[in-house]
mmCIF file of C-alpha atoms in Angstrom:
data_model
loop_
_atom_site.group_PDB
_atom_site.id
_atom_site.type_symbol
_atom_site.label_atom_id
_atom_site.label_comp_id
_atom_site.label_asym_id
_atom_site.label_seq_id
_atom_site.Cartn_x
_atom_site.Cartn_y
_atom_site.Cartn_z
ATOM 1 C CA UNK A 1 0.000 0.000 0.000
ATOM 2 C CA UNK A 2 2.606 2.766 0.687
ATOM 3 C CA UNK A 3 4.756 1.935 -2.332
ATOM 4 C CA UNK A 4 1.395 2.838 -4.138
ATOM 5 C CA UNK A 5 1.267 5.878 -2.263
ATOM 6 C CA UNK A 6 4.725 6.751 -2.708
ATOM 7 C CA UNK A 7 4.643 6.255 -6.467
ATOM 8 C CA UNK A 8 1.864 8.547 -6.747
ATOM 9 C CA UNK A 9 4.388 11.696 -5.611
ATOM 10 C CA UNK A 10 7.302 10.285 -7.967
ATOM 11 C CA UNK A 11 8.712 8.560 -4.885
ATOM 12 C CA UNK A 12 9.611 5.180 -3.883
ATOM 13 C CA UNK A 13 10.046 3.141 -0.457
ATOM 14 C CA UNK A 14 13.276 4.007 1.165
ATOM 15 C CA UNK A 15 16.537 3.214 0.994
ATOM 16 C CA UNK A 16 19.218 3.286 3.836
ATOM 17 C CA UNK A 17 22.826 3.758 3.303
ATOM 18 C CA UNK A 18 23.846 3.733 6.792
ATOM 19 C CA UNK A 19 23.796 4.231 10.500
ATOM 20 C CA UNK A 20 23.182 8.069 9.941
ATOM 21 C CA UNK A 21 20.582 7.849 7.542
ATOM 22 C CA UNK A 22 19.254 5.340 9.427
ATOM 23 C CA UNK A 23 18.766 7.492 12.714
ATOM 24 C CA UNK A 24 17.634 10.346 10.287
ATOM 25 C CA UNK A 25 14.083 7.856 9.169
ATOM 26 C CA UNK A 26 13.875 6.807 12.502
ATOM 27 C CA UNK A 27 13.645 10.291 13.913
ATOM 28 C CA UNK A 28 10.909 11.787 10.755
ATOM 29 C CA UNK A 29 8.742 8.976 11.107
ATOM 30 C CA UNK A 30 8.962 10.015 15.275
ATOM 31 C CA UNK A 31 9.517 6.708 15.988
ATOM 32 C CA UNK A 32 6.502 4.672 14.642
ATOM 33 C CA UNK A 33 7.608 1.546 12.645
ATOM 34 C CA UNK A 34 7.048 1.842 8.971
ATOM 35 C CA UNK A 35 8.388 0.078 5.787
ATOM 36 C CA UNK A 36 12.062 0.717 4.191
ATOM 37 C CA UNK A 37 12.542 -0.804 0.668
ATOM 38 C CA UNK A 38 14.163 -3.451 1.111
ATOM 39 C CA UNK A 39 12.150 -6.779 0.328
ATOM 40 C CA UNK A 40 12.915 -10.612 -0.329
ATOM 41 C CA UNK A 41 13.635 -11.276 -4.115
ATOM 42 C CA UNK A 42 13.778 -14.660 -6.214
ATOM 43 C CA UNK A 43 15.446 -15.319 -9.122
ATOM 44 C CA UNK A 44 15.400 -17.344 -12.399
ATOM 45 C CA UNK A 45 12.603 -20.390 -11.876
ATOM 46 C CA UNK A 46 12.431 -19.694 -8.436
ATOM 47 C CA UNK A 47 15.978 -19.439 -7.248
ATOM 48 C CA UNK A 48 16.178 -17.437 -4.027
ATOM 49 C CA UNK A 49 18.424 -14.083 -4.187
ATOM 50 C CA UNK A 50 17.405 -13.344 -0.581
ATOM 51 C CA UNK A 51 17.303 -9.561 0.944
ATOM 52 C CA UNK A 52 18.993 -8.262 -1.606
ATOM 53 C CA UNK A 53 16.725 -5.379 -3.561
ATOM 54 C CA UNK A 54 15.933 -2.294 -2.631
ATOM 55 C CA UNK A 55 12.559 -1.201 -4.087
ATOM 56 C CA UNK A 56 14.119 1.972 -6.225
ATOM 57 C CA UNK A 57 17.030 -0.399 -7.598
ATOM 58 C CA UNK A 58 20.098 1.237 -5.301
ATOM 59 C CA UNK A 59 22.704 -1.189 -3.888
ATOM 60 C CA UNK A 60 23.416 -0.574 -0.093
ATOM 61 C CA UNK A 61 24.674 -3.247 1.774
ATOM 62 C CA UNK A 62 23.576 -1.765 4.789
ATOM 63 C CA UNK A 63 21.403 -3.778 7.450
ATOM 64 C CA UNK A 64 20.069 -3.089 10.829
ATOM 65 C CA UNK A 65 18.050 -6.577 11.397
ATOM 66 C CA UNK A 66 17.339 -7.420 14.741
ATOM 67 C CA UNK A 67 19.015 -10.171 16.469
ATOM 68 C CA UNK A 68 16.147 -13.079 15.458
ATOM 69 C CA UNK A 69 15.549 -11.167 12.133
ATOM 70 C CA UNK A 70 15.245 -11.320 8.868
ATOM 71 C CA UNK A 71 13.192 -14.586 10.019
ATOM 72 C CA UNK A 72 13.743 -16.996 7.081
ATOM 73 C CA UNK A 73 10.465 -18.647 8.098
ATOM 74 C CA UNK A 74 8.444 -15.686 7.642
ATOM 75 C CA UNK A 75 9.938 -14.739 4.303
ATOM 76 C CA UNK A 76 8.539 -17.979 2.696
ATOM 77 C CA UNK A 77 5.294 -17.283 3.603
ATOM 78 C CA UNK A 78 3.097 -15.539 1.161
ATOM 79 C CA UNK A 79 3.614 -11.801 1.614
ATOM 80 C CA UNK A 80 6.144 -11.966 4.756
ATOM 81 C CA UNK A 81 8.573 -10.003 1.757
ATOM 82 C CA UNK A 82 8.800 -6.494 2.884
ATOM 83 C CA UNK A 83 10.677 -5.354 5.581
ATOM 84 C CA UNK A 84 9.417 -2.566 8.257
ATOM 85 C CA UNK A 85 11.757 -0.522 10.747
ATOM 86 C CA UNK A 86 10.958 -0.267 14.702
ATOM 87 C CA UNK A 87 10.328 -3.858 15.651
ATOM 88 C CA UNK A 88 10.542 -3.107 19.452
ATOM 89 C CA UNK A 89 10.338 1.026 19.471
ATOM 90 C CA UNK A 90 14.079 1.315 17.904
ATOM 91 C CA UNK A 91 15.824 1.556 14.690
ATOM 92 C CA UNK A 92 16.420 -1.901 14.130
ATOM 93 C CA UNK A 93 14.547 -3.801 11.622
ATOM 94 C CA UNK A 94 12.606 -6.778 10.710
ATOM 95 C CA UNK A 95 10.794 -8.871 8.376
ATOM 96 C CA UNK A 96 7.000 -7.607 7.178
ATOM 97 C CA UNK A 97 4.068 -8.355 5.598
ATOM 98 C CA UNK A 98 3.984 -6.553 2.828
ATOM 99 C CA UNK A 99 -0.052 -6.110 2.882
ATOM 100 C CA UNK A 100 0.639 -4.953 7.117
ATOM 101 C CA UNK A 101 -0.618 -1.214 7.047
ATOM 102 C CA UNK A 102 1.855 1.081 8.845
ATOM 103 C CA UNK A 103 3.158 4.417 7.810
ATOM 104 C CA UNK A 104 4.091 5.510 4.776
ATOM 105 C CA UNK A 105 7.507 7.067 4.668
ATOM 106 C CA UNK A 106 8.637 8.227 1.053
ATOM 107 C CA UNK A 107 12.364 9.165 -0.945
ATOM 108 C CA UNK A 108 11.792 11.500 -2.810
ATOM 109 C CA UNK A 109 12.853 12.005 -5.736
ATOM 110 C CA UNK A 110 12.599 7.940 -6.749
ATOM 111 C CA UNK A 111 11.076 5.648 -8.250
ATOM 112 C CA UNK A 112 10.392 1.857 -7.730
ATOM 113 C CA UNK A 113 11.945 -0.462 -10.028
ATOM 114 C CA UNK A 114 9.901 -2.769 -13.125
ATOM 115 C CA UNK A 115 11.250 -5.591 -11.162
ATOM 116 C CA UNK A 116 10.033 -4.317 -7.603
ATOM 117 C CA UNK A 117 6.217 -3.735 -9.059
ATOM 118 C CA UNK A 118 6.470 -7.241 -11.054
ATOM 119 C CA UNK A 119 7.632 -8.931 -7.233
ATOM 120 C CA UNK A 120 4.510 -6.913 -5.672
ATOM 121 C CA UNK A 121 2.279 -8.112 -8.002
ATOM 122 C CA UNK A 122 3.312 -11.116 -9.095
ATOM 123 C CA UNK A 123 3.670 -12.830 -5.845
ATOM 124 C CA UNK A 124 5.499 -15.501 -5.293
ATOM 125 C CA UNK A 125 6.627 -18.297 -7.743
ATOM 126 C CA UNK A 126 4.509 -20.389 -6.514
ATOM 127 C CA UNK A 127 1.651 -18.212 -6.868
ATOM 128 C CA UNK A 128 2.575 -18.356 -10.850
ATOM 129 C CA UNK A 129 2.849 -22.117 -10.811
ATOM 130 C CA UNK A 130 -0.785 -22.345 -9.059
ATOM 131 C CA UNK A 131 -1.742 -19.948 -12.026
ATOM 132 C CA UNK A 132 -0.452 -22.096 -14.665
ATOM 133 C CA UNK A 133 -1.363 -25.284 -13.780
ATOM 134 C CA UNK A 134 -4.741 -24.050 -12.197
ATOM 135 C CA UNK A 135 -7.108 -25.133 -15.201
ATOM 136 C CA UNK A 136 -5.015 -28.622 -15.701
ATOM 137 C CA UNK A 137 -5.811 -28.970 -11.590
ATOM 138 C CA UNK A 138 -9.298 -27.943 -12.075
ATOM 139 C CA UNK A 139 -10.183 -31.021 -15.088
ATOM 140 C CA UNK A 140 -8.115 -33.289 -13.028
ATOM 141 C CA UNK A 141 -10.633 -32.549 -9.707
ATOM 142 C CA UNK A 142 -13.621 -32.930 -12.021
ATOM 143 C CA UNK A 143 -12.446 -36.136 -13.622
ATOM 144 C CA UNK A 144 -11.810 -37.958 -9.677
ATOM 145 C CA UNK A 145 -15.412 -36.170 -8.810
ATOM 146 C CA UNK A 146 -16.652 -37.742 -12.052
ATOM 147 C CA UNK A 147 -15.500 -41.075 -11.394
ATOM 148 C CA UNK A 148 -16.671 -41.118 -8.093
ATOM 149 C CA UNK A 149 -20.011 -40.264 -8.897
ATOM 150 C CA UNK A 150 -20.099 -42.338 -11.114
ATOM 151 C CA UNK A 151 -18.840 -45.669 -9.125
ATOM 152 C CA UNK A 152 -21.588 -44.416 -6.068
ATOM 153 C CA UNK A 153 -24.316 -44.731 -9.447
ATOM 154 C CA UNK A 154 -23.051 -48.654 -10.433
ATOM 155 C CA UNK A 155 -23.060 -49.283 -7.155
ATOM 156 C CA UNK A 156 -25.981 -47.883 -6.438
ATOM 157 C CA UNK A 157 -27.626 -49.892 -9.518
ATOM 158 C CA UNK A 158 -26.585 -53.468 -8.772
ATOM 159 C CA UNK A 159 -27.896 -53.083 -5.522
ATOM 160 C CA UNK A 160 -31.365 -52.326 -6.740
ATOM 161 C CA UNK A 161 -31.101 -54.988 -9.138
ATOM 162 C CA UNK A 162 -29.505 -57.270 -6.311
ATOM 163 C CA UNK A 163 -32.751 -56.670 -4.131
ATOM 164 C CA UNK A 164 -35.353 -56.951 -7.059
ATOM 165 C CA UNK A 165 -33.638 -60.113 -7.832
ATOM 166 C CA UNK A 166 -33.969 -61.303 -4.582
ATOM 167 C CA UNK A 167 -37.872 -60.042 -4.182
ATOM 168 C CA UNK A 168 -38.694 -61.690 -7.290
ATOM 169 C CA UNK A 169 -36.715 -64.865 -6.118
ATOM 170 C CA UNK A 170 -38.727 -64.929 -2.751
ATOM 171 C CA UNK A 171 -41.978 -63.753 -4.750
ATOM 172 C CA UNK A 172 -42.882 -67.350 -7.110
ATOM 173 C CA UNK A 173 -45.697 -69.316 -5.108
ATOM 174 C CA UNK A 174 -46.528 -66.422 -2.760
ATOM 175 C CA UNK A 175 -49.582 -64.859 -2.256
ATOM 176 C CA UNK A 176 -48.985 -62.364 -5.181
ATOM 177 C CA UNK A 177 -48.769 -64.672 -8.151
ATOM 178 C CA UNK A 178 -51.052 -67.285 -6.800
ATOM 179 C CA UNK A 179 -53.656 -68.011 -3.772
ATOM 180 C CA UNK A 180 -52.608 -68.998 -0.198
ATOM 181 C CA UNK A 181 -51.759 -72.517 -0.626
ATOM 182 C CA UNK A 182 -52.646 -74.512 2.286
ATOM 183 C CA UNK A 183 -50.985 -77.493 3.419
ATOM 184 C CA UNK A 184 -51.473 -80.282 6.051
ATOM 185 C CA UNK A 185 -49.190 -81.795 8.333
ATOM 186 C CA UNK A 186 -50.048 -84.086 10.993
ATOM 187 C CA UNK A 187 -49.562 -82.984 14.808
ATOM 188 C CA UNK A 188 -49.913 -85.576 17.102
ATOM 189 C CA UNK A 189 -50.379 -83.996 20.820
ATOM 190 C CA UNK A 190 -49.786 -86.474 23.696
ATOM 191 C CA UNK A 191 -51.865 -89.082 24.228
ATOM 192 C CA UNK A 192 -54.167 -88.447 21.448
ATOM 193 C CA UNK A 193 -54.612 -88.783 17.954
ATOM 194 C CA UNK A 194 -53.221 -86.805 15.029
ATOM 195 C CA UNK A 195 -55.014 -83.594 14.055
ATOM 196 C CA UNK A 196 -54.488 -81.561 10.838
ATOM 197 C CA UNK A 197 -53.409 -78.187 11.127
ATOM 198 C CA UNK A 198 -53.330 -75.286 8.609
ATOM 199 C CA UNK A 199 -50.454 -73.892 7.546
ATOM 200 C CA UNK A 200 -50.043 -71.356 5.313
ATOM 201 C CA UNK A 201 -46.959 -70.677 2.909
ATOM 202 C CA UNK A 202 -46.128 -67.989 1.199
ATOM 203 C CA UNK A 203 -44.109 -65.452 0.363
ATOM 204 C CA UNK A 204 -41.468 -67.121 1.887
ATOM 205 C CA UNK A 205 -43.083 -67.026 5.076
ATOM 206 C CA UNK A 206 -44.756 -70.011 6.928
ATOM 207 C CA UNK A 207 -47.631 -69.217 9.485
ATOM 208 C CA UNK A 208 -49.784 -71.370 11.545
ATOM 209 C CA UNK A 209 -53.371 -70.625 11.045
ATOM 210 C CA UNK A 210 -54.819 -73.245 13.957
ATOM 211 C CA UNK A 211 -56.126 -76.507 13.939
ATOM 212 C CA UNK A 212 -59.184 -78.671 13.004
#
């Protein structure tokens, strides 16, 4: 957000040569942490160049990280690329997110370099390799969903068919296809003789109806 906000006044992040002009920032911002222009760069197919460009393309080799800083953990993170100054109400610096709103300190005259904007907005590499292979990730989630739907439906099928197999199976001689057939078997009760009873069968079931 600032470096938009500088570039609008022909002005760009700044960049610190030394202890001096380091105290100098420090004291004009009166001692509220804000971002410098120094941010994380990558190279060629994603080689790392480190903290190593300044935002308006000058080449100081002058840090002031604090003693746990730059943490290399945050700078792989998306948007842990910028760095702000004032970590812990001093000078000293540390690693930011770029999106963190703080304030906006300007050099004027300046401007940001084509490769600072295209880091910016471009994210990080792997941002552009999510980009490029986004559609070919996209077909291959609808071709698993596909597949799975359709294994659920075939499974789904023979297990109607299974059951209307299996109804029809139990179906032949029952009540629906013909009439309550009723068959006699002897019970013999102790100590007297045999009596018929009813039985009906059907439907797979068998049920005792009583005797006569």
């Amino acid at each position: 957000a600032c470096a938009r906000t500088c570039g609008r006044f022909n002005a760009s992040l700044p960049c610190v040569w030394g202890p001096a002009q380091n105290d100098f920032l420090w004291a004009s911002s009166e001692r509220r942490p804000f971002h410098l222009g120094l941010y994380w760069s990558w190279g060629e197919a994603g080689r790392e160049e480190g903290w190593q460009q300044w935002a308006n393309g000058c080449a100081s080799p002058y840090r002031n990280w604090l003693w746990s800083e730059p943490d290399d953990g945050n700078a792989t993170r998306e948007d842990w690329d910028c760095t702000a100054m004032g970590e812990r109400g001093d000078g000293r610096w540390r690693a930011s997110p770029c999106s963190e709103r703080l304030l906006c300190v300007c050099e004027w005259p300046g401007r940001s370099t084509a490769a600072f904007w295209r880091r910016m907005l471009g994210g990080h590499p792997r941002d552009a390799w999510r980009q490029r292979h986004r559609r070919r990730i996209e077909r291959l989630t609808v071709f698993a969903a596909t597949v799975v739907a359709v294994s659920l439906l075939v499974s789904a099928v023979g297990v109607a068919v299974c059951c209307l197999y299996r109804r029809q199976r139990r179906g032949v001689g029952g009540p629906e296809h013909e009439s309550e057939q009723l068959e006699l078997k002897d019970a013999r009760q102790p100590g007297g003789p045999a009596r018929p009873t009813a039985v009906v069968i059907g439907a797979g079931e068998v049920s005792e109806r009583g005797r006569f």
